[in-house]
Short mmCIF file of C-alpha atoms in Angstrom, two decimals:
data_model
loop_
_atom_site.label_atom_id
_atom_site.label_comp_id
_atom_site.label_asym_id
_atom_site.label_seq_id
_atom_site.Cartn_x
_atom_site.Cartn_y
_atom_site.Cartn_z
CA MET R 1 -13.58 -21.41 198.37
CA PRO R 2 -14.58 -24.01 196.01
CA LYS R 3 -17.36 -25.61 196.09
CA THR R 4 -16.48 -28.78 195.92
CA SER R 5 -14.11 -27.97 198.90
CA ALA R 6 -16.63 -26.78 200.97
CA ARG R 7 -19.00 -29.76 200.31
CA LEU R 8 -16.33 -32.17 201.48
CA LEU R 9 -15.68 -30.20 204.50
CA SER R 10 -19.42 -30.35 205.23
CA LEU R 11 -19.49 -33.72 204.52
CA LEU R 12 -16.34 -34.77 206.50
CA SER R 13 -18.47 -32.84 209.92
CA LEU R 14 -21.70 -35.16 208.88
CA LEU R 15 -19.90 -38.20 209.49
CA GLN R 16 -18.10 -36.89 212.40
CA ALA R 17 -21.57 -36.17 214.22
CA ARG R 18 -22.76 -39.90 214.13
CA ARG R 19 -21.70 -42.93 213.50
CA ASP R 20 -23.67 -44.48 210.59
CA TRP R 21 -25.35 -42.69 207.58
CA PRO R 22 -26.65 -44.16 205.09
CA GLY R 23 -25.89 -43.08 201.66
CA GLN R 24 -29.43 -41.48 200.71
CA LEU R 25 -29.57 -39.52 203.36
CA LEU R 26 -25.96 -37.83 203.26
CA ALA R 27 -27.22 -36.67 199.60
CA GLU R 28 -30.16 -35.25 201.06
CA ARG R 29 -28.46 -33.15 203.03
CA LEU R 30 -25.95 -32.09 201.17
CA GLU R 31 -28.59 -31.33 198.40
CA VAL R 32 -26.59 -33.80 196.09
CA SER R 33 -27.04 -37.08 194.13
CA PRO R 34 -26.16 -40.22 196.10
CA ARG R 35 -23.34 -40.57 192.49
CA THR R 36 -21.67 -37.50 194.44
CA VAL R 37 -21.33 -38.99 197.87
CA ARG R 38 -19.49 -41.47 196.40
CA ARG R 39 -17.33 -39.31 194.58
CA ASP R 40 -16.89 -36.88 197.27
CA VAL R 41 -16.07 -40.38 199.31
CA ASP R 42 -13.31 -41.46 197.67
CA ARG R 43 -11.69 -37.75 197.35
CA LEU R 44 -11.93 -38.16 201.81
CA ARG R 45 -10.29 -41.36 201.36
CA GLU R 46 -7.46 -40.52 199.31
CA LEU R 47 -6.22 -37.16 201.91
CA GLY R 48 -6.32 -39.95 204.29
CA TYR R 49 -9.95 -40.13 206.41
CA PRO R 50 -10.53 -44.02 207.36
CA ILE R 51 -14.54 -44.37 205.67
CA VAL R 52 -16.19 -47.82 205.84
CA ALA R 53 -18.46 -48.71 203.14
CA ALA R 54 -21.73 -50.82 203.86
CA LYS R 55 -22.96 -52.76 200.65
CA GLY R 56 -26.88 -53.13 200.19
CA PRO R 57 -29.85 -51.51 199.61
CA ASP R 58 -29.84 -49.66 202.94
CA GLY R 59 -25.87 -49.17 202.61
CA GLY R 60 -24.27 -46.39 203.90
CA TYR R 61 -20.81 -44.82 204.95
CA ARG R 62 -18.93 -44.92 208.84
CA LEU R 63 -15.72 -42.93 209.95
CA GLY R 64 -13.75 -45.24 210.83
CA ALA R 65 -10.35 -46.11 212.63
CA GLY R 66 -7.12 -45.70 210.44
CA THR R 67 -3.30 -46.07 211.01
CA GLU R 68 -2.99 -42.13 210.73
CA LEU R 69 -4.50 -39.55 212.45
CA PRO R 70 -6.28 -37.16 209.83
CA PRO R 71 -7.28 -33.05 209.82
CA LEU R 72 -10.55 -33.27 212.36
CA LEU R 73 -12.81 -30.73 212.36
CA PHE R 74 -14.23 -29.04 215.78
CA ASP R 75 -17.06 -26.62 216.34
CA ASP R 76 -16.83 -23.85 218.26
CA ASP R 77 -17.94 -25.36 221.88
CA GLN R 78 -15.84 -28.75 221.34
CA ALA R 79 -12.96 -26.19 220.47
CA VAL R 80 -13.27 -24.04 223.63
CA ALA R 81 -13.38 -27.44 225.71
CA LEU R 82 -10.40 -28.85 223.84
CA THR R 83 -8.56 -25.83 224.64
CA VAL R 84 -9.17 -25.86 228.20
CA ALA R 85 -8.41 -29.09 228.66
CA LEU R 86 -5.21 -28.81 227.05
CA GLN R 87 -4.61 -26.09 229.59
CA THR R 88 -5.28 -27.67 232.60
CA ALA R 89 -3.10 -31.45 231.24
CA THR R 90 -0.22 -30.11 233.62
CA ALA R 91 -2.18 -30.75 236.60
CA THR R 92 -3.30 -34.54 235.69
CA GLY R 93 0.17 -36.17 236.88
CA ALA R 94 -0.10 -38.25 233.28
CA GLY R 95 3.43 -36.76 231.86
CA ILE R 96 1.76 -35.26 228.69
CA GLU R 97 2.55 -31.74 229.83
CA GLU R 98 5.29 -31.15 226.75
CA ALA R 99 2.44 -33.08 224.50
CA ALA R 100 -0.29 -30.98 225.36
CA ALA R 101 1.84 -27.86 225.31
CA ARG R 102 2.54 -28.80 221.37
CA ALA R 103 -1.28 -29.82 220.81
CA LEU R 104 -2.60 -26.50 221.95
CA SER R 105 0.30 -24.71 219.66
CA THR R 106 -1.37 -26.92 216.66
CA VAL R 107 -4.60 -26.36 217.65
CA ARG R 108 -4.82 -22.20 218.17
CA GLN R 109 -2.94 -22.45 214.82
CA VAL R 110 -5.53 -23.26 212.48
CA LEU R 111 -8.22 -21.42 214.33
CA PRO R 112 -10.70 -18.69 212.65
CA ALA R 113 -10.33 -15.40 214.24
CA ARG R 114 -13.34 -15.34 216.18
CA LEU R 115 -12.37 -18.29 217.59
CA ARG R 116 -8.66 -17.43 218.73
CA HIS R 117 -9.51 -14.64 220.49
CA ARG R 118 -12.12 -15.93 222.44
CA ILE R 119 -9.10 -19.28 223.53
CA ASP R 120 -6.61 -16.32 223.43
CA ALA R 121 -8.65 -14.98 226.70
CA LEU R 122 -9.25 -18.13 227.96
CA GLN R 123 -6.06 -18.61 230.07
CA VAL R 124 -6.22 -21.19 232.73
CA THR R 125 -3.28 -22.16 234.74
CA ALA R 126 -3.48 -25.55 236.42
CA VAL R 127 -2.17 -25.09 240.46
CA GLU R 128 -1.45 -27.67 243.13
CA ALA R 129 -3.16 -27.57 245.86
CA ALA R 130 -1.40 -25.53 248.83
CA GLY R 131 0.10 -27.41 251.40
CA THR R 132 0.47 -30.36 249.31
CA ARG R 133 3.53 -31.96 247.92
CA PRO R 134 4.19 -32.30 244.06
CA ASN R 135 2.32 -35.22 242.45
CA PRO R 136 4.34 -37.67 240.69
CA GLN R 137 4.61 -38.14 237.13
CA VAL R 138 2.92 -41.12 235.41
CA ASP R 139 4.39 -42.77 232.35
CA PRO R 140 1.99 -42.39 229.96
CA ARG R 141 3.20 -45.30 228.27
CA VAL R 142 1.95 -47.14 231.89
CA LEU R 143 -1.50 -45.59 231.94
CA MET R 144 -1.89 -46.71 228.25
CA GLY R 145 -1.13 -50.07 229.24
CA LEU R 146 -2.88 -50.09 232.40
CA SER R 147 -6.37 -48.96 230.65
CA ALA R 148 -5.85 -51.69 228.10
CA ALA R 149 -5.63 -54.67 230.62
CA VAL R 150 -9.10 -52.76 232.28
CA ARG R 151 -11.04 -53.04 229.06
CA ALA R 152 -8.94 -56.29 228.02
CA ARG R 153 -10.36 -57.73 231.48
CA GLU R 154 -7.12 -59.52 231.99
CA VAL R 155 -4.97 -60.27 235.03
CA LEU R 156 -2.35 -57.76 235.66
CA ARG R 157 0.85 -58.91 237.34
CA PHE R 158 3.08 -56.16 238.13
CA ASP R 159 6.09 -54.57 240.39
CA TYR R 160 4.48 -52.67 243.21
CA ALA R 161 7.69 -50.05 244.79
CA PRO R 162 7.51 -49.84 247.90
CA VAL R 163 7.45 -46.07 249.86
CA SER R 164 10.99 -45.35 249.81
CA ALA R 165 11.99 -45.47 253.79
CA PRO R 166 14.16 -41.97 255.02
CA GLY R 167 17.65 -41.71 253.29
CA ALA R 168 17.23 -44.50 251.26
CA PRO R 169 18.18 -44.15 246.86
CA ASP R 170 15.34 -43.29 244.95
CA ASP R 171 16.50 -46.80 242.47
CA ALA R 172 16.86 -49.61 245.34
CA PRO R 173 15.08 -52.53 244.10
CA ALA R 174 11.91 -54.03 245.38
CA ALA R 175 11.39 -55.98 247.98
CA THR R 176 8.09 -57.21 248.00
CA PRO R 177 7.21 -60.01 245.45
CA PRO R 178 4.87 -59.19 242.19
CA ARG R 179 1.48 -58.75 242.71
CA ARG R 180 -1.46 -59.79 240.85
CA ALA R 181 -4.64 -58.23 240.24
CA GLU R 182 -7.97 -58.00 238.45
CA PRO R 183 -7.91 -54.25 236.83
CA HIS R 184 -11.34 -52.98 237.19
CA HIS R 185 -11.14 -48.90 236.77
CA LEU R 186 -8.40 -46.63 236.09
CA VAL R 187 -9.07 -43.10 238.25
CA THR R 188 -7.60 -39.70 239.00
CA ARG R 189 -8.10 -38.15 242.63
CA GLY R 190 -6.80 -35.26 242.96
CA GLY R 191 -3.46 -34.82 240.59
CA ARG R 192 -2.84 -38.71 241.30
CA TRP R 193 -3.40 -41.93 239.06
CA TYR R 194 -4.61 -45.20 241.20
CA LEU R 195 -5.66 -48.53 239.96
CA VAL R 196 -9.23 -49.95 241.67
CA ALA R 197 -8.08 -53.70 241.15
CA TRP R 198 -9.21 -57.07 243.14
CA ASP R 199 -5.94 -58.34 244.68
CA LEU R 200 -5.98 -62.07 243.92
CA ASP R 201 -3.26 -62.90 247.34
CA ARG R 202 -5.00 -60.75 249.15
CA GLU R 203 -8.25 -61.63 248.27
CA ASP R 204 -9.27 -57.86 248.76
CA TRP R 205 -10.40 -54.92 247.09
CA ARG R 206 -7.59 -52.15 246.74
CA THR R 207 -6.28 -49.11 245.08
CA PHE R 208 -2.92 -48.69 243.66
CA ARG R 209 -0.68 -45.94 242.83
CA VAL R 210 -0.17 -45.87 239.04
CA ASP R 211 3.29 -44.00 239.96
CA ARG R 212 4.30 -47.06 241.71
CA ILE R 213 3.32 -49.52 239.27
CA THR R 214 5.93 -51.34 236.90
CA PRO R 215 3.44 -53.96 234.42
CA ARG R 216 4.94 -57.13 233.83
CA THR R 217 4.39 -58.88 230.20
CA PRO R 218 2.45 -60.59 229.41
CA THR R 219 -0.25 -60.50 231.13
CA GLY R 220 -2.56 -63.12 232.88
CA PRO R 221 -5.83 -64.53 231.62
CA ARG R 222 -9.05 -62.73 230.93
CA PHE R 223 -11.41 -62.43 234.23
CA THR R 224 -15.20 -62.28 235.14
CA PRO R 225 -15.24 -58.72 235.59
CA ARG R 226 -16.59 -58.36 239.85
CA ASP R 227 -18.96 -56.02 241.03
CA VAL R 228 -17.00 -53.00 243.15
CA PRO R 229 -18.72 -52.41 246.78
CA GLY R 230 -21.47 -50.55 246.65
CA GLY R 231 -21.07 -50.17 243.12
CA ASP R 232 -20.06 -46.87 242.22
CA VAL R 233 -16.21 -46.89 242.08
CA ALA R 234 -15.91 -42.64 242.82
CA ALA R 235 -17.63 -43.53 246.16
CA PHE R 236 -15.39 -46.79 247.23
CA VAL R 237 -12.10 -44.47 245.90
CA ALA R 238 -13.54 -41.35 247.94
CA SER R 239 -13.95 -43.52 251.15
CA ARG R 240 -10.56 -44.87 251.30
CA PHE R 241 -9.08 -41.77 250.86
CA GLN R 242 -11.12 -41.34 254.48
CA GLY R 243 -9.54 -44.18 256.55
CA SER R 244 -12.57 -46.50 256.40
CA ASP R 245 -15.27 -48.41 254.22
CA GLY R 246 -17.82 -48.16 256.54
CA PRO R 247 -20.80 -45.64 256.70
CA GLY R 248 -19.25 -41.96 257.53
CA GLY R 249 -15.82 -43.23 256.12
CA TRP R 250 -13.34 -40.41 259.02
CA PRO R 251 -12.05 -42.50 262.23
CA CYS R 252 -13.50 -39.56 264.09
CA ARG R 253 -16.82 -38.00 263.56
CA GLY R 254 -18.86 -35.02 265.69
CA GLU R 255 -21.98 -33.29 266.14
CA VAL R 256 -21.90 -29.32 267.09
CA ILE R 257 -24.56 -26.99 266.63
CA LEU R 258 -23.24 -23.42 264.92
CA ASP R 259 -24.70 -20.12 264.94
CA LEU R 260 -24.30 -20.11 261.16
CA PRO R 261 -27.28 -19.72 258.99
CA ALA R 262 -26.78 -23.28 256.94
CA ALA R 263 -26.13 -21.63 253.86
CA ASP R 264 -23.10 -20.03 254.77
CA VAL R 265 -21.99 -23.68 256.21
CA SER R 266 -22.69 -25.68 253.99
CA PRO R 267 -20.39 -24.32 251.59
CA PHE R 268 -17.13 -25.74 253.30
CA ALA R 269 -18.73 -28.31 255.00
CA HIS R 270 -16.93 -30.35 252.19
CA ASP R 271 -18.19 -34.02 252.86
CA GLY R 272 -20.03 -33.24 256.26
CA VAL R 273 -23.61 -32.76 256.40
CA VAL R 274 -25.27 -29.40 257.48
CA GLU R 275 -29.00 -29.17 259.05
CA GLU R 276 -30.65 -25.38 259.52
CA LEU R 277 -31.89 -25.25 262.90
CA GLY R 278 -33.55 -21.27 262.46
CA PRO R 279 -32.57 -18.33 260.04
CA ASP R 280 -29.70 -18.38 262.16
CA ARG R 281 -28.56 -21.52 263.20
CA CYS R 282 -27.74 -24.70 261.47
CA ARG R 283 -26.01 -28.20 263.32
CA LEU R 284 -22.58 -29.72 261.54
CA VAL R 285 -21.83 -33.12 261.50
CA LEU R 286 -18.47 -33.48 260.12
CA GLY R 287 -15.50 -35.60 259.98
CA ALA R 288 -11.73 -35.40 260.47
CA TRP R 289 -8.24 -37.90 261.34
CA SER R 290 -8.01 -37.17 264.41
CA TRP R 291 -9.85 -35.02 267.18
CA PRO R 292 -8.23 -32.33 267.00
CA GLY R 293 -7.64 -31.53 263.88
CA LEU R 294 -12.09 -31.87 263.60
CA ALA R 295 -11.88 -29.35 266.01
CA ALA R 296 -9.54 -26.93 264.43
CA THR R 297 -12.11 -27.32 261.36
CA ILE R 298 -15.06 -26.74 263.26
CA GLY R 299 -12.56 -23.42 264.47
CA ARG R 300 -12.96 -21.99 261.09
CA PHE R 301 -16.09 -20.44 261.46
CA ASP R 302 -16.31 -17.76 263.62
CA ALA R 303 -19.24 -17.99 265.51
CA GLY R 304 -20.76 -19.43 268.72
CA ILE R 305 -19.96 -23.21 269.27
CA GLU R 306 -21.94 -25.92 270.73
CA VAL R 307 -20.41 -28.72 271.24
CA ILE R 308 -23.03 -31.95 270.78
CA GLY R 309 -20.59 -34.73 271.02
CA PRO R 310 -19.17 -37.17 271.71
CA ALA R 311 -16.92 -36.25 274.82
CA GLU R 312 -13.56 -36.14 272.66
CA LEU R 313 -14.29 -33.54 270.76
CA LYS R 314 -15.47 -31.61 273.43
CA ALA R 315 -11.27 -32.41 275.37
CA ALA R 316 -9.75 -31.76 271.78
CA PHE R 317 -12.10 -28.16 271.49
CA ALA R 318 -10.44 -27.85 275.50
CA HIS R 319 -6.71 -29.45 274.78
CA LEU R 320 -6.42 -26.53 271.61
CA ALA R 321 -8.15 -23.56 274.23
CA ARG R 322 -5.38 -24.43 276.52
CA ARG R 323 -3.02 -23.72 273.59
CA TYR R 324 -4.08 -20.90 271.86
CA THR R 325 -4.45 -19.51 275.70
CA ASP R 326 -0.53 -19.58 275.99
CA ALA R 327 0.00 -18.74 272.08
CA ALA R 328 -1.47 -15.39 272.89
CA ALA R 329 0.00 -15.40 276.55
CA GLY R 330 3.44 -14.24 274.11
CA GLY R 331 5.29 -17.22 276.31
CA PRO R 332 6.52 -20.84 275.46
CA ALA R 333 3.44 -23.57 275.08
CA GLY R 334 3.43 -25.07 278.15
CA PRO R 335 2.53 -29.37 278.89
CA THR R 336 -1.06 -30.12 277.63
CA THR R 337 -2.57 -33.61 277.93
CA PRO R 338 -3.97 -34.70 274.81
CA PRO R 339 -7.30 -35.59 274.01
CA PRO R 340 -8.09 -39.04 274.43
CA GLY R 341 -8.53 -41.03 271.13
CA ARG R 342 -6.89 -39.93 268.29
#
């Protein structure tokens, strides 16, 4: 490679590594004169790189934002990270699968052989969680519009499609009036996108599914951001999916002692609490949407179980025991009395 071309690539790599570079420092790093740096900067500008120069004795250079995307340089770790991200884009629900595949092909073509071999050996397939329905796709333009409103702190006006009733046509018009909300965070969870916002009409925090949002234009006035309950948007969203904003979250929560080491239980306890009671015993506090569901979840552990409480959990174990006994006998399951509560 000619020396000048190699120096241009080195200069571009330096400009991408940090925001501001004093001209003299660039000259020292490249082992050239400040005049040569100025000429190289002009060459990069001719190639489409928007390099901004600051005047004065402490003047320097900055790689700015332009109207087009010029060629970029990535180090080895960045190239591998980009490849993994593009391969898993199918699970984001953002409707960018085709664009991600084309981007991956473009990146691969320009990689050196040593990196191409690493990437070809790293084949990642994004798979939906077992037992779940396919996630609805989100229009990338809607994502960009919501993100812009979050960043600009502008009130959103949007139509929010209700959940379709069985047998209802997909294009049935929404019967609800437009919503007004202060958008605070755009988050993704389990392959679905959600907007965390303060609902102005209901005067409360809400999580809206983005695939059901149709933004209206123009947006509303600017607002002063509020604090998300608890101060942590991730914890707030997680609590919403557990059915409650209070401590613990789940509507049904029970405590048992398992004849298993805590180390064997912890990896499968999810958001439960595991306390070691000895080398082969531990205490497990876990939650679920229903008492039979909680009992079934605990029953997955192949160990002795002592129910500490509450009474609803004990009744759920008895309920499942009768059902399993009927199943083991091979005959039709007889009527059983459901446990109290949920």
